[in-house]
XYZ file of C-alpha atoms in Angstrom:
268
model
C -33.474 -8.709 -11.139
C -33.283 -8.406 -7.625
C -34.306 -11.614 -6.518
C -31.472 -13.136 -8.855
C -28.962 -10.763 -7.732
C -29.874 -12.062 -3.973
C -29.475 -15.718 -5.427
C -26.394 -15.300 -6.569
C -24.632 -13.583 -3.998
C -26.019 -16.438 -1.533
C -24.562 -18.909 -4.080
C -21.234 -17.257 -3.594
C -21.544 -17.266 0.012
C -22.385 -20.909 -0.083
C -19.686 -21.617 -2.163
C -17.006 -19.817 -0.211
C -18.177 -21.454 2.900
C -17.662 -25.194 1.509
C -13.599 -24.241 -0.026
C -12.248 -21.982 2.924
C -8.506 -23.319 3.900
C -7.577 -22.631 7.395
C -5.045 -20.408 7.704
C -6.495 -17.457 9.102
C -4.282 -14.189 10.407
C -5.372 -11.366 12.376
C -5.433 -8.588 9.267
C -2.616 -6.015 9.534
C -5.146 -3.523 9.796
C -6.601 -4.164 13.167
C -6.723 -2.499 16.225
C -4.021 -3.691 18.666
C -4.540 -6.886 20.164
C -7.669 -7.692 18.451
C -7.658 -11.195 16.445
C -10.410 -10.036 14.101
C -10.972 -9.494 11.017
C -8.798 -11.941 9.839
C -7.566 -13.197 6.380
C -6.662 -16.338 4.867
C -4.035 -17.612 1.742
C -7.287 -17.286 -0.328
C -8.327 -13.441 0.767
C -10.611 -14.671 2.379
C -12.008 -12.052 4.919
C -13.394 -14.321 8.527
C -14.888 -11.805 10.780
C -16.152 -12.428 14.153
C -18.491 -10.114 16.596
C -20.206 -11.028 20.307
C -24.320 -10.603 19.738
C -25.893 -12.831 21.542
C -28.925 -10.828 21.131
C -29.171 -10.992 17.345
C -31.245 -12.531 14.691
C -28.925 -11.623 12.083
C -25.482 -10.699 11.489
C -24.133 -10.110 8.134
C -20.262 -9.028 6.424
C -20.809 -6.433 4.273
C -18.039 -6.109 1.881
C -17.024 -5.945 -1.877
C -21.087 -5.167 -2.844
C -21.869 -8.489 -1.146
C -22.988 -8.993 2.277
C -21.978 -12.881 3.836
C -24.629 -14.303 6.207
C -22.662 -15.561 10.106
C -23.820 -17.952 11.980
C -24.165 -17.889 15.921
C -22.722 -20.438 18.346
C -24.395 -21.161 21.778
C -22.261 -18.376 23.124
C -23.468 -15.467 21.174
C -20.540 -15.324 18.729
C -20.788 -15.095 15.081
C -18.521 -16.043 12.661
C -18.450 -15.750 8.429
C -16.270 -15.396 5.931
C -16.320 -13.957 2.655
C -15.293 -14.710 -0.424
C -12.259 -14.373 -2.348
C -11.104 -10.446 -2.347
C -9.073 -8.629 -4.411
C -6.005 -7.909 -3.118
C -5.091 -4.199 -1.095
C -7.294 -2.077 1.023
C -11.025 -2.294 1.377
C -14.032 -0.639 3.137
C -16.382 -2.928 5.025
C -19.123 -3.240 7.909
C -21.135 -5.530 9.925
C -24.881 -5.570 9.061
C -26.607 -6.240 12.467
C -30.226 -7.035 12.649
C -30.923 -4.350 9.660
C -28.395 -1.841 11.120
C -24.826 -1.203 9.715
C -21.930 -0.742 11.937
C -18.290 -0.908 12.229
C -16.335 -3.703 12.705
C -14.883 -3.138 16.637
C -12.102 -5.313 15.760
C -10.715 -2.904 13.067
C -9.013 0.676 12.640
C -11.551 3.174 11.649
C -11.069 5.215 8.548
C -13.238 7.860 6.354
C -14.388 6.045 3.116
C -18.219 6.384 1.722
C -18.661 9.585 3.656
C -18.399 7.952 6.849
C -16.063 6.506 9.636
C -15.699 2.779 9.483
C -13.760 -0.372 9.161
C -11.531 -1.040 6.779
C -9.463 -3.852 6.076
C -5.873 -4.503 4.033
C -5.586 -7.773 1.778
C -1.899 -8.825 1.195
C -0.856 -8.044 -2.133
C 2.162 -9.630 -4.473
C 3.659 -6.237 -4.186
C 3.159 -4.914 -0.965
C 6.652 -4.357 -0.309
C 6.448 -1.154 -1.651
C 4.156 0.035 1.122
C 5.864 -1.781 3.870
C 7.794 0.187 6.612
C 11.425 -0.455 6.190
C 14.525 1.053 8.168
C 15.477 3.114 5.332
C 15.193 7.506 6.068
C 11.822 8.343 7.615
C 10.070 11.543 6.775
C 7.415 12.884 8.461
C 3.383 13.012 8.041
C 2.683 15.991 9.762
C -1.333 17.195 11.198
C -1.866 20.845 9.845
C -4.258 23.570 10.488
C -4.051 26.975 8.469
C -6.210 29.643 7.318
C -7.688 29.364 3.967
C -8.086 32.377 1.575
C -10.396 30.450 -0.534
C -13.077 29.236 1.970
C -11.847 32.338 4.312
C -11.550 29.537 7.427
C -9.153 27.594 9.596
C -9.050 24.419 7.361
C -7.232 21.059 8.113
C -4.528 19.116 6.064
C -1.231 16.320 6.086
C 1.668 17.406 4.765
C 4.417 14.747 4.063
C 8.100 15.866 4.680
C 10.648 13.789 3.324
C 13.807 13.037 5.692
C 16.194 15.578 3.539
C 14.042 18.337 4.410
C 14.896 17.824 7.782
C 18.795 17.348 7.433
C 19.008 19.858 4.681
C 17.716 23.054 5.906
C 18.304 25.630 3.023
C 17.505 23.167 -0.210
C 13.826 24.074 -1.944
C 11.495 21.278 -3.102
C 8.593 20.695 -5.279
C 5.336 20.062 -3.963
C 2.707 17.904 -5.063
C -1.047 18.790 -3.992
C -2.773 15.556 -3.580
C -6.004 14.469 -2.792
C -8.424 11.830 -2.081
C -11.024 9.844 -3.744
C -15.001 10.136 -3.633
C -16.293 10.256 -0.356
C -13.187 10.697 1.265
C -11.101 13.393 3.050
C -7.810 14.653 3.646
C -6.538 11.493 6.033
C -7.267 9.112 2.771
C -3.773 9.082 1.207
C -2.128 8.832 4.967
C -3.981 6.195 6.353
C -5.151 4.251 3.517
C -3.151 5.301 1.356
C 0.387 4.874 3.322
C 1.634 8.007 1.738
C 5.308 8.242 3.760
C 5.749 4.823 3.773
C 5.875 4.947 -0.155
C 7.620 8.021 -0.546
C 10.111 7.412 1.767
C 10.741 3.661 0.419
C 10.757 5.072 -3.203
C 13.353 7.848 -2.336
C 15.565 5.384 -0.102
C 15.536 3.394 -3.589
C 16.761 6.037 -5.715
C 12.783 5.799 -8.066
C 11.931 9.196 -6.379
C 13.331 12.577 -6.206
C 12.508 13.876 -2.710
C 9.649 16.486 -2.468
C 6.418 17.526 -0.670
C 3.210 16.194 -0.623
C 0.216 18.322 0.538
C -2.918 16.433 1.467
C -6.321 18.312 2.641
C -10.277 17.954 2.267
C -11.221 18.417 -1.605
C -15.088 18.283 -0.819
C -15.546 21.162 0.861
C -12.958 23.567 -0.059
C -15.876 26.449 -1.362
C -15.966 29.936 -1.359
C -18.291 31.636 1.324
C -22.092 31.157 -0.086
C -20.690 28.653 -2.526
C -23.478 26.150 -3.026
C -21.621 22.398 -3.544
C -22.052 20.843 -7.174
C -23.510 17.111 -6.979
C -21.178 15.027 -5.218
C -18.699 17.090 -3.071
C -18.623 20.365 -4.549
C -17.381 21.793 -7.595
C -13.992 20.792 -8.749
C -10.999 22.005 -10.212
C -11.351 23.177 -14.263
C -9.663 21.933 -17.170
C -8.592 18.029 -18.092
C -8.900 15.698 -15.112
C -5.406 13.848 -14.888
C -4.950 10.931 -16.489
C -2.503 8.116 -15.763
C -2.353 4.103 -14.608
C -4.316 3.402 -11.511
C -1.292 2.708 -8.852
C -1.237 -1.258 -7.973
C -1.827 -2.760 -5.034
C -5.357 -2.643 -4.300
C -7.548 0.391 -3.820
C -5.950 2.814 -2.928
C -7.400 6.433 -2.550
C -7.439 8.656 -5.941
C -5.233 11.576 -6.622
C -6.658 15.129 -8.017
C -5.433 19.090 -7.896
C -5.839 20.680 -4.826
C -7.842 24.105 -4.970
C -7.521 24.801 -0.917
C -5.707 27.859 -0.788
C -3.224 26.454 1.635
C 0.231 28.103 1.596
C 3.070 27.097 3.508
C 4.310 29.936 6.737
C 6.309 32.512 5.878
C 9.762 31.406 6.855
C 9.065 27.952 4.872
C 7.945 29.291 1.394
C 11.502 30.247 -0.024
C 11.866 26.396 0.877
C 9.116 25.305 -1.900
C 9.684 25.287 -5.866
């Protein structure tokens, strides 16, 4: 089984190598200035890393890691093939040893830092920054009567909360997916760029949006259960996965986070 599940990723790898059209873009998702990762009209992803020093250096990404090859410089180059369109996780595979891609923003997906990458999607447009009202996404610590700690969180603020100081708004806890934290829906996710796009076009009623860690909000002693810790009781939410690639996954918060005194009257 495993020796035909190594033949046919190679096959793919093969194959994706012989069709690529050339029409690479540095990936919205880099770091600034850096022309790698990049992806083609096919979703292709081409990444590119100096190791002159290497035997090997592979793109790990969708489940399938894509041999590079080295030019006399030291530089490898590969491409994978076809992805599905919206955000992914990836890495480099170098001599054995994963890594993250330098070229890329780092975020926390399969309980780790790393590189991730964005594939344009048919309707990215509703996760694009427009100049429409901008709320804020605002870094929060408070104290926890759950875990009985300082913990971290986001909190999203839409721009009416701002220009309309006495009205009270509803507040959804949300949180990330498996192996991710409390800067999923943020970063990944492009929380406020959504909400505030979805407001400006009338599909949204302003409100708050409370993001924070969901794997290790325990009591004190509280021994996790499996993967992350115990969870919230009761149904698990149901609904359509949202479009547009992966994007993180929403579940009740059970933090104990609680907004300061002079804001609560200003929550409903």
């Amino acid at each position: 089984m495993k020796k035909t599940l190594l033949l046919m990723a190679a096959f793919v790898a093969v194959s994706a190598s012989a069709q690529v059209t050339e029409d690479f873009k540095p990936a919205s998702t880099n770091q600034e200035g850096k022309q790698y990762p990049m992806v083609n009209s096919q979703r292709m992803v081409r990444a590119q890393i100096s190791a002159p020093e290497a035997n090997s250096v592979k793109l790990d990404i969708g489940g399938v890691k894509y041999e590079m090859k080295k030019d006399a410089n030291g530089v490898w180059t590969g491409e994978s093939a076809p992805q599905d369109e919206g955000f992914h996780y990836y890495q480099l595979n170098i001599d054995g040893a994963s890594v993250p891609d330098p070229g890329s923003k780092y975020y926390y997906g399969a309980s780790r830092w790393g590189s991730g990458i964005d594939i344009p999607a048919a309707d990215e447009d509703f996760y694009t920054v427009k100049n429409v009202p901008q709320g804020s996404v605002n870094e929060v610590y408070y104290y926890s009567s759950v875990t009985q700690q300082m913990r971290h969180g986001y909190i999203y603020l839409p721009a009416e909360y701002y220009a309309n100081p006495t009205k009270k708004f509803p507040v959804l806890y949300l949180q990330h997916g498996m192996g991710e934290n409390e800067t999923g829906w943020g970063a990944q996710g492009k929380t406020g760029i959504i909400m505030d796009n979805l407001i400006a076009a009338g599909k949204a009623v302003p409100f708050i949006i409370f993001m924070d860690n969901g794997l290790n909000a325990r009591k004190p002693g509280e021994q996790p259960m499996g993967f992350g810790g115990p969870r919230p009781g009761g149904p698990r939410p149901q609904g359509p996965r949202p479009a547009g690639g992966q994007r993180p996954q929403g579940a009740g918060s059970t933090s104990g986070w609680s907004a300061p005194p002079h804001e609560r009257s200003r929550l409903c």
